[in-house]
Amino acid sequence: MVLSLFPSPTKHLRPMHVETILHMKEGLGDTSYAQNSSLQRNSIETLKNIIINSALDVYISLSPEQFTFADLGCSSGPNTVTVAGEIIKKIGGICHKYSIPAPDFSVMLNDLPTNDFNTVFVNSPEFIQSLKDFAEIDEWGHPSVFVAGVPGSFYGRLFPRRSVHFVSSCSSLHWLSKVPPGLFDEIGRPINKGKMYISHTSPPEVAKAYYKQFQGDFSKFLKARSVEVVSGGRMVLAMLGRRTQDHSDPSTTLLWELLAQSFDLLVSHEIIEQEKLNSYNVPFYAPNIIEIEEEARKEGSFAIDYIDIFETKLNASGDARKDGKVLAMAIRAIQESMLSHHFGGDIIDALFNNYTELLIRSMEREEIRSVQIGVVLRKL
């Protein structure tokens, strides 16, 4: 795994190694990811039937004695084992219906090493207990469900060869392995000043750099999984994306633009320096369907059985103030680790106070939707 580095054009810039910095807000506090992951849960719910049916197809076609399921980018909180539990219950129900032994279930929960695995495994006994009615009971009175944490980047190998039957990854693959290196000129000056992602004001080189990084990362992801997933296995991937060819499509960039405006307010009040803001870029990319299909075709190990776009309305309740606060807290839980690393933790409260108000105003004016791409890949 190649660690990511920002180039260092100024003494103010701290290198950010994505693999050791990026993680959802840990713990169970008010600003934690565990308490602010309802948007991700809604995304999982949108694709739940596709995920469960794909896993069931694998089990029916292969009938393995041990069924290994990997959740890549599991994070922590209540969403972590939801999909795994639904899959186990569904397969257990089929086995019970036809009076055949249920397989051993191996649930592999993966995320970066900085993930809050402690919170994940505090809830593990409760999760296994809830499955007793659906899984085989061993001689000690326990269901044959085995849960393990697998720390590491999914842009590299994680599991033994041909050991995984089903892979699910929701709300993770839009995060890149590193900030694209092409965002600074030959002498280290930032070319995307005042913006942290692709904007309609960004020079063309910015979109090209982000797209090139996505191509390399997604290819690495597919290559690693091609070794690990058994023939006939499936992957269901869901990531933030865009409908159009335009990299600055507002459905993808609006939330980043509002965050940049929140930073501008801090600069205007001399809380942070403009130079510091100019040097900050996020390791994020929202692809479109064509870009995903092209990388899958080039890698060649998987056939695309299904791909489509889903939209989630972020003005969920119709109350702009309530919805703006929920969305701001969700984004804080996701990005606080990176922002604190680059700018320091002292600015976080002020930044997200600004961001909340900008989100509320935006939601009062218009409906905001999140665009997500879901794809089912079958190992050839």
GROMACS .gro file of C-alpha atoms in nm:
model
  380
    1MET     CA    1   0.000   0.000   0.000
    2VAL     CA    2   0.142   0.337  -0.098
    3LEU     CA    3   0.087   0.597   0.171
    4SER     CA    4  -0.025   0.938   0.059
    5LEU     CA    5   0.162   1.260   0.107
    6PHE     CA    6   0.072   1.616   0.037
    7PRO     CA    7   0.369   1.789  -0.128
    8SER     CA    8   0.521   2.035   0.119
    9PRO     CA    9   0.532   2.380  -0.039
   10THR     CA   10   0.523   2.568   0.292
   11LYS     CA   11   0.633   2.521   0.649
   12HIS     CA   12   0.265   2.527   0.754
   13LEU     CA   13   0.174   2.211   0.568
   14ARG     CA   14   0.164   1.886   0.761
   15PRO     CA   15   0.184   1.566   0.552
   16MET     CA   16  -0.134   1.359   0.566
   17HIS     CA   17  -0.100   0.983   0.541
   18VAL     CA   18  -0.454   0.880   0.455
   19GLU     CA   19  -0.409   0.527   0.587
   20THR     CA   20  -0.314   0.654   0.932
   21ILE     CA   21  -0.528   0.970   0.949
   22LEU     CA   22  -0.866   0.902   0.787
   23HIS     CA   23  -1.119   0.750   1.023
   24MET     CA   24  -1.472   0.818   1.132
   25LYS     CA   25  -1.512   0.998   1.466
   26GLU     CA   26  -1.458   0.734   1.732
   27GLY     CA   27  -1.655   0.649   2.044
   28LEU     CA   28  -2.022   0.697   2.130
   29GLY     CA   29  -2.030   1.069   2.203
   30ASP     CA   30  -2.258   1.331   2.052
   31THR     CA   31  -2.020   1.401   1.760
   32SER     CA   32  -1.921   1.037   1.702
   33TYR     CA   33  -1.986   0.850   1.379
   34ALA     CA   34  -2.183   0.591   1.576
   35GLN     CA   35  -2.433   0.863   1.671
   36ASN     CA   36  -2.429   1.037   1.332
   37SER     CA   37  -2.446   0.769   1.065
   38SER     CA   38  -2.816   0.776   0.976
   39LEU     CA   39  -2.740   0.897   0.622
   40GLN     CA   40  -2.517   0.596   0.561
   41ARG     CA   41  -2.787   0.372   0.708
   42ASN     CA   42  -3.034   0.515   0.458
   43SER     CA   43  -2.790   0.434   0.177
   44ILE     CA   44  -2.761   0.075   0.300
   45GLU     CA   45  -3.139   0.047   0.320
   46THR     CA   46  -3.168   0.163  -0.042
   47LEU     CA   47  -2.948  -0.124  -0.161
   48LYS     CA   48  -3.034  -0.380   0.107
   49ASN     CA   49  -3.240  -0.609  -0.114
   50ILE     CA   50  -2.972  -0.608  -0.384
   51ILE     CA   51  -2.703  -0.690  -0.127
   52ILE     CA   52  -2.898  -0.972   0.038
   53ASN     CA   53  -3.018  -1.127  -0.288
   54SER     CA   54  -2.668  -1.119  -0.434
   55ALA     CA   55  -2.529  -1.296  -0.127
   56LEU     CA   56  -2.810  -1.550  -0.143
   57ASP     CA   57  -2.735  -1.617  -0.511
   58VAL     CA   58  -2.375  -1.695  -0.420
   59TYR     CA   59  -2.474  -1.936  -0.145
   60ILE     CA   60  -2.733  -2.117  -0.360
   61SER     CA   61  -2.497  -2.153  -0.658
   62LEU     CA   62  -2.186  -2.258  -0.462
   63SER     CA   63  -2.329  -2.420  -0.142
   64PRO     CA   64  -2.006  -2.376   0.056
   65GLU     CA   65  -1.962  -2.538   0.398
   66GLN     CA   66  -1.813  -2.210   0.515
   67PHE     CA   67  -1.959  -1.884   0.384
   68THR     CA   68  -1.718  -1.592   0.414
   69PHE     CA   69  -1.856  -1.241   0.393
   70ALA     CA   70  -1.633  -0.931   0.392
   71ASP     CA   71  -1.756  -0.581   0.474
   72LEU     CA   72  -1.497  -0.335   0.341
   73GLY     CA   73  -1.501   0.005   0.509
   74CYS     CA   74  -1.714  -0.119   0.797
   75SER     CA   75  -1.645   0.176   1.031
   76SER     CA   76  -1.826   0.149   1.367
   77GLY     CA   77  -2.169   0.202   1.511
   78PRO     CA   78  -2.506   0.038   1.443
   79ASN     CA   79  -2.456   0.002   1.067
   80THR     CA   80  -2.150  -0.219   1.100
   81VAL     CA   81  -2.311  -0.562   1.131
   82THR     CA   82  -2.659  -0.485   0.997
   83VAL     CA   83  -2.597  -0.625   0.649
   84ALA     CA   84  -2.409  -0.929   0.780
   85GLY     CA   85  -2.696  -1.011   1.013
   86GLU     CA   86  -2.953  -0.988   0.734
   87ILE     CA   87  -2.746  -1.215   0.509
   88ILE     CA   88  -2.699  -1.477   0.782
   89LYS     CA   89  -3.069  -1.476   0.866
   90LYS     CA   90  -3.166  -1.513   0.501
   91ILE     CA   91  -2.929  -1.802   0.433
   92GLY     CA   92  -3.019  -1.960   0.767
   93GLY     CA   93  -3.387  -1.939   0.673
   94ILE     CA   94  -3.325  -2.116   0.340
   95CYS     CA   95  -3.130  -2.392   0.513
   96HIS     CA   96  -3.403  -2.438   0.772
   97LYS     CA   97  -3.673  -2.450   0.503
   98TYR     CA   98  -3.498  -2.731   0.314
   99SER     CA   99  -3.364  -2.909   0.624
  100ILE     CA  100  -3.000  -2.877   0.524
  101PRO     CA  101  -2.711  -2.783   0.753
  102ALA     CA  102  -2.633  -2.414   0.759
  103PRO     CA  103  -2.274  -2.320   0.676
  104ASP     CA  104  -2.029  -2.173   0.919
  105PHE     CA  105  -2.044  -1.798   0.871
  106SER     CA  106  -1.722  -1.600   0.873
  107VAL     CA  107  -1.779  -1.223   0.893
  108MET     CA  108  -1.469  -1.020   0.813
  109LEU     CA  109  -1.499  -0.654   0.912
  110ASN     CA  110  -1.240  -0.437   0.740
  111ASP     CA  111  -1.141  -0.074   0.777
  112LEU     CA  112  -0.823   0.131   0.810
  113PRO     CA  113  -0.610   0.061   1.120
  114THR     CA  114  -0.725   0.386   1.283
  115ASN     CA  115  -1.089   0.273   1.279
  116ASP     CA  116  -1.264   0.241   1.616
  117PHE     CA  117  -1.269  -0.139   1.624
  118ASN     CA  118  -1.320  -0.129   2.002
  119THR     CA  119  -1.672   0.004   1.956
  120VAL     CA  120  -1.734  -0.258   1.686
  121PHE     CA  121  -1.642  -0.549   1.908
  122VAL     CA  122  -1.813  -0.421   2.221
  123ASN     CA  123  -2.135  -0.489   2.028
  124SER     CA  124  -2.019  -0.820   1.880
  125PRO     CA  125  -2.155  -1.053   2.154
  126GLU     CA  126  -2.498  -0.892   2.125
  127PHE     CA  127  -2.484  -0.932   1.745
  128ILE     CA  128  -2.397  -1.304   1.766
  129GLN     CA  129  -2.662  -1.364   2.032
  130SER     CA  130  -2.927  -1.214   1.803
  131LEU     CA  131  -2.847  -1.474   1.535
  132LYS     CA  132  -2.900  -1.786   1.745
  133ASP     CA  133  -3.240  -1.856   1.595
  134PHE     CA  134  -3.101  -1.848   1.242
  135ALA     CA  135  -2.761  -2.017   1.257
  136GLU     CA  136  -2.652  -2.365   1.358
  137ILE     CA  137  -2.585  -2.412   1.729
  138ASP     CA  138  -2.256  -2.582   1.815
  139GLU     CA  139  -2.191  -2.817   2.105
  140TRP     CA  140  -2.122  -2.522   2.335
  141GLY     CA  141  -2.456  -2.364   2.253
  142HIS     CA  142  -2.320  -2.092   2.027
  143PRO     CA  143  -2.420  -2.014   1.669
  144SER     CA  144  -2.152  -2.092   1.410
  145VAL     CA  145  -2.084  -1.727   1.333
  146PHE     CA  146  -1.726  -1.605   1.358
  147VAL     CA  147  -1.649  -1.233   1.350
  148ALA     CA  148  -1.304  -1.088   1.290
  149GLY     CA  149  -1.159  -0.742   1.237
  150VAL     CA  150  -0.922  -0.694   0.945
  151PRO     CA  151  -0.734  -0.363   0.965
  152GLY     CA  152  -0.580  -0.238   0.641
  153SER     CA  153  -0.646  -0.053   0.318
  154PHE     CA  154  -0.879  -0.224   0.070
  155TYR     CA  155  -0.658  -0.088  -0.207
  156GLY     CA  156  -0.429  -0.379  -0.125
  157ARG     CA  157  -0.463  -0.748  -0.036
  158LEU     CA  158  -0.657  -0.829   0.282
  159PHE     CA  159  -0.752  -1.200   0.265
  160PRO     CA  160  -0.605  -1.533   0.149
  161ARG     CA  161  -0.650  -1.643  -0.211
  162ARG     CA  162  -0.996  -1.764  -0.312
  163SER     CA  163  -1.127  -1.739   0.044
  164VAL     CA  164  -1.413  -1.487   0.017
  165HIS     CA  165  -1.759  -1.561  -0.122
  166PHE     CA  166  -1.924  -1.224  -0.089
  167VAL     CA  167  -1.802  -0.865  -0.052
  168SER     CA  168  -2.004  -0.559   0.041
  169SER     CA  169  -1.870  -0.205   0.054
  170CYS     CA  170  -2.104   0.087   0.119
  171SER     CA  171  -2.010   0.456   0.137
  172SER     CA  172  -1.636   0.388   0.124
  173LEU     CA  173  -1.494   0.363  -0.227
  174HIS     CA  174  -1.532   0.733  -0.298
  175TRP     CA  175  -1.240   0.778  -0.055
  176LEU     CA  176  -0.910   0.760  -0.243
  177SER     CA  177  -0.586   0.609  -0.115
  178LYS     CA  178  -0.421   0.951  -0.128
  179VAL     CA  179  -0.468   1.310  -0.231
  180PRO     CA  180  -0.387   1.324  -0.604
  181PRO     CA  181  -0.026   1.440  -0.654
  182GLY     CA  182  -0.114   1.665  -0.951
  183LEU     CA  183  -0.270   1.941  -0.738
  184PHE     CA  184   0.053   2.135  -0.699
  185ASP     CA  185   0.274   2.285  -0.968
  186GLU     CA  186   0.636   2.193  -1.034
  187ILE     CA  187   0.765   2.408  -0.748
  188GLY     CA  188   0.502   2.296  -0.496
  189ARG     CA  189   0.246   2.576  -0.524
  190PRO     CA  190  -0.123   2.473  -0.496
  191ILE     CA  191  -0.323   2.506  -0.818
  192ASN     CA  192  -0.668   2.464  -0.660
  193LYS     CA  193  -0.654   2.766  -0.431
  194GLY     CA  194  -0.939   2.811  -0.185
  195LYS     CA  195  -1.102   2.483  -0.290
  196MET     CA  196  -1.056   2.140  -0.140
  197TYR     CA  197  -1.218   1.939  -0.420
  198ILE     CA  198  -1.313   1.987  -0.786
  199SER     CA  199  -1.501   2.312  -0.837
  200HIS     CA  200  -1.638   2.494  -1.140
  201THR     CA  201  -1.358   2.745  -1.079
  202SER     CA  202  -1.085   2.478  -1.065
  203PRO     CA  203  -0.837   2.458  -1.355
  204PRO     CA  204  -0.884   2.149  -1.580
  205GLU     CA  205  -0.573   1.988  -1.433
  206VAL     CA  206  -0.754   1.938  -1.102
  207ALA     CA  207  -1.028   1.714  -1.246
  208LYS     CA  208  -0.766   1.525  -1.449
  209ALA     CA  209  -0.557   1.461  -1.137
  210TYR     CA  210  -0.855   1.333  -0.938
  211TYR     CA  211  -0.976   1.109  -1.220
  212LYS     CA  212  -0.629   0.960  -1.270
  213GLN     CA  213  -0.607   0.881  -0.898
  214PHE     CA  214  -0.949   0.714  -0.906
  215GLN     CA  215  -0.848   0.502  -1.205
  216GLY     CA  216  -0.537   0.376  -1.029
  217ASP     CA  217  -0.710   0.313  -0.697
  218PHE     CA  218  -1.017   0.137  -0.833
  219SER     CA  219  -0.797  -0.081  -1.051
  220LYS     CA  220  -0.592  -0.180  -0.743
  221PHE     CA  221  -0.914  -0.256  -0.553
  222LEU     CA  222  -1.040  -0.486  -0.830
  223LYS     CA  223  -0.703  -0.660  -0.870
  224ALA     CA  224  -0.680  -0.734  -0.498
  225ARG     CA  225  -1.035  -0.869  -0.482
  226SER     CA  226  -0.983  -1.076  -0.799
  227VAL     CA  227  -0.728  -1.282  -0.604
  228GLU     CA  228  -0.939  -1.313  -0.289
  229VAL     CA  229  -1.293  -1.376  -0.419
  230VAL     CA  230  -1.385  -1.728  -0.533
  231SER     CA  231  -1.507  -1.789  -0.888
  232GLY     CA  232  -1.879  -1.715  -0.891
  233GLY     CA  233  -1.851  -1.490  -0.587
  234ARG     CA  234  -2.010  -1.147  -0.585
  235MET     CA  235  -1.928  -0.793  -0.480
  236VAL     CA  236  -2.189  -0.524  -0.414
  237LEU     CA  237  -2.031  -0.181  -0.409
  238ALA     CA  238  -2.203   0.148  -0.333
  239MET     CA  239  -2.027   0.483  -0.353
  240LEU     CA  240  -2.110   0.849  -0.392
  241GLY     CA  241  -2.108   0.937  -0.760
  242ARG     CA  242  -2.241   1.171  -1.024
  243ARG     CA  243  -2.487   1.144  -1.311
  244THR     CA  244  -2.299   1.348  -1.570
  245GLN     CA  245  -1.958   1.373  -1.733
  246ASP     CA  246  -1.912   1.712  -1.565
  247HIS     CA  247  -1.676   1.676  -1.269
  248SER     CA  248  -1.818   1.991  -1.113
  249ASP     CA  249  -2.175   1.860  -1.122
  250PRO     CA  250  -2.349   2.044  -0.834
  251SER     CA  251  -2.507   1.722  -0.704
  252THR     CA  252  -2.152   1.608  -0.622
  253THR     CA  253  -1.975   1.932  -0.537
  254LEU     CA  254  -2.235   2.141  -0.348
  255LEU     CA  255  -2.146   2.011  -0.003
  256TRP     CA  256  -1.774   2.068  -0.071
  257GLU     CA  257  -1.846   2.421  -0.195
  258LEU     CA  258  -2.036   2.501   0.123
  259LEU     CA  259  -1.750   2.366   0.333
  260ALA     CA  260  -1.506   2.585   0.138
  261GLN     CA  261  -1.731   2.885   0.209
  262SER     CA  262  -1.728   2.793   0.578
  263PHE     CA  263  -1.350   2.806   0.568
  264ASP     CA  264  -1.359   3.141   0.388
  265LEU     CA  265  -1.544   3.283   0.688
  266LEU     CA  266  -1.266   3.159   0.918
  267VAL     CA  267  -1.006   3.319   0.691
  268SER     CA  268  -1.198   3.650   0.693
  269HIS     CA  269  -1.193   3.646   1.074
  270GLU     CA  270  -0.821   3.559   1.070
  271ILE     CA  271  -0.882   3.228   1.250
  272ILE     CA  272  -0.687   3.042   0.982
  273GLU     CA  273  -0.450   3.161   0.709
  274GLN     CA  274  -0.544   3.161   0.342
  275GLU     CA  275  -0.220   2.978   0.266
  276LYS     CA  276  -0.323   2.698   0.498
  277LEU     CA  277  -0.660   2.665   0.325
  278ASN     CA  278  -0.503   2.671  -0.023
  279SER     CA  279  -0.289   2.370   0.063
  280TYR     CA  280  -0.579   2.150   0.180
  281ASN     CA  281  -0.733   1.897  -0.061
  282VAL     CA  282  -0.947   1.594   0.013
  283PRO     CA  283  -0.880   1.232  -0.096
  284PHE     CA  284  -1.226   1.196  -0.248
  285TYR     CA  285  -1.366   1.124  -0.593
  286ALA     CA  286  -1.725   1.074  -0.712
  287PRO     CA  287  -1.719   0.872  -1.037
  288ASN     CA  288  -1.995   0.826  -1.291
  289ILE     CA  289  -2.121   0.494  -1.424
  290ILE     CA  290  -1.908   0.506  -1.739
  291GLU     CA  291  -1.588   0.548  -1.536
  292ILE     CA  292  -1.671   0.251  -1.313
  293GLU     CA  293  -1.761   0.030  -1.609
  294GLU     CA  294  -1.440   0.123  -1.791
  295GLU     CA  295  -1.213   0.027  -1.500
  296ALA     CA  296  -1.400  -0.302  -1.447
  297ARG     CA  297  -1.367  -0.382  -1.819
  298LYS     CA  298  -0.993  -0.304  -1.820
  299GLU     CA  299  -0.920  -0.514  -1.510
  300GLY     CA  300  -1.119  -0.805  -1.656
  301SER     CA  301  -1.177  -1.033  -1.356
  302PHE     CA  302  -1.538  -0.935  -1.288
  303ALA     CA  303  -1.856  -0.910  -1.494
  304ILE     CA  304  -2.101  -0.634  -1.411
  305ASP     CA  305  -2.436  -0.798  -1.337
  306TYR     CA  306  -2.604  -0.473  -1.236
  307ILE     CA  307  -2.527  -0.103  -1.211
  308ASP     CA  308  -2.756   0.191  -1.143
  309ILE     CA  309  -2.786   0.531  -0.978
  310PHE     CA  310  -2.981   0.596  -0.659
  311GLU     CA  311  -3.067   0.929  -0.507
  312THR     CA  312  -3.126   1.005  -0.140
  313LYS     CA  313  -3.313   1.318  -0.039
  314LEU     CA  314  -3.110   1.497   0.229
  315ASN     CA  315  -3.396   1.733   0.318
  316ALA     CA  316  -3.549   1.426   0.478
  317SER     CA  317  -3.790   1.584   0.727
  318GLY     CA  318  -3.873   1.900   0.536
  319ASP     CA  319  -3.746   2.104   0.831
  320ALA     CA  320  -3.439   2.282   0.692
  321ARG     CA  321  -3.291   2.363   1.033
  322LYS     CA  322  -3.327   2.007   1.160
  323ASP     CA  323  -3.200   1.851   0.836
  324GLY     CA  324  -2.909   2.094   0.813
  325LYS     CA  325  -2.794   2.008   1.164
  326VAL     CA  326  -2.819   1.633   1.098
  327LEU     CA  327  -2.619   1.660   0.776
  328ALA     CA  328  -2.354   1.886   0.929
  329MET     CA  329  -2.304   1.645   1.220
  330ALA     CA  330  -2.276   1.351   0.980
  331ILE     CA  331  -2.011   1.525   0.772
  332ARG     CA  332  -1.823   1.634   1.085
  333ALA     CA  333  -1.812   1.273   1.208
  334ILE     CA  334  -1.660   1.167   0.875
  335GLN     CA  335  -1.409   1.447   0.817
  336GLU     CA  336  -1.301   1.564   1.160
  337SER     CA  337  -0.989   1.347   1.168
  338MET     CA  338  -0.850   1.494   0.843
  339LEU     CA  339  -0.950   1.851   0.923
  340SER     CA  340  -0.799   1.837   1.273
  341HIS     CA  341  -0.476   1.695   1.135
  342HIS     CA  342  -0.431   1.979   0.886
  343PHE     CA  343  -0.583   2.278   1.064
  344GLY     CA  344  -0.577   2.172   1.430
  345GLY     CA  345  -0.874   2.073   1.645
  346ASP     CA  346  -0.940   2.422   1.778
  347ILE     CA  347  -1.118   2.536   1.460
  348ILE     CA  348  -1.362   2.245   1.432
  349ASP     CA  349  -1.652   2.387   1.635
  350ALA     CA  350  -1.639   2.726   1.461
  351LEU     CA  351  -1.607   2.564   1.119
  352PHE     CA  352  -1.912   2.344   1.163
  353ASN     CA  353  -2.118   2.621   1.318
  354ASN     CA  354  -2.060   2.809   0.990
  355TYR     CA  355  -2.126   2.496   0.786
  356THR     CA  356  -2.453   2.420   0.964
  357GLU     CA  357  -2.589   2.766   0.894
  358LEU     CA  358  -2.486   2.752   0.527
  359LEU     CA  359  -2.650   2.411   0.490
  360ILE     CA  360  -2.971   2.535   0.649
  361ARG     CA  361  -2.987   2.833   0.413
  362SER     CA  362  -2.922   2.609   0.115
  363MET     CA  363  -3.191   2.363   0.223
  364GLU     CA  364  -3.438   2.648   0.264
  365ARG     CA  365  -3.380   2.741  -0.101
  366GLU     CA  366  -3.367   2.402  -0.269
  367GLU     CA  367  -3.388   2.027  -0.235
  368ILE     CA  368  -3.050   1.863  -0.184
  369ARG     CA  369  -2.996   1.506  -0.298
  370SER     CA  370  -2.710   1.263  -0.259
  371VAL     CA  371  -2.622   1.063  -0.570
  372GLN     CA  372  -2.505   0.708  -0.512
  373ILE     CA  373  -2.397   0.441  -0.762
  374GLY     CA  374  -2.463   0.076  -0.682
  375VAL     CA  375  -2.290  -0.202  -0.875
  376VAL     CA  376  -2.298  -0.583  -0.854
  377LEU     CA  377  -1.982  -0.754  -0.980
  378ARG     CA  378  -1.951  -1.129  -1.039
  379LYS     CA  379  -1.612  -1.301  -1.025
  380LEU     CA  380  -1.544  -1.482  -1.352
   0.00000   0.00000   0.00000
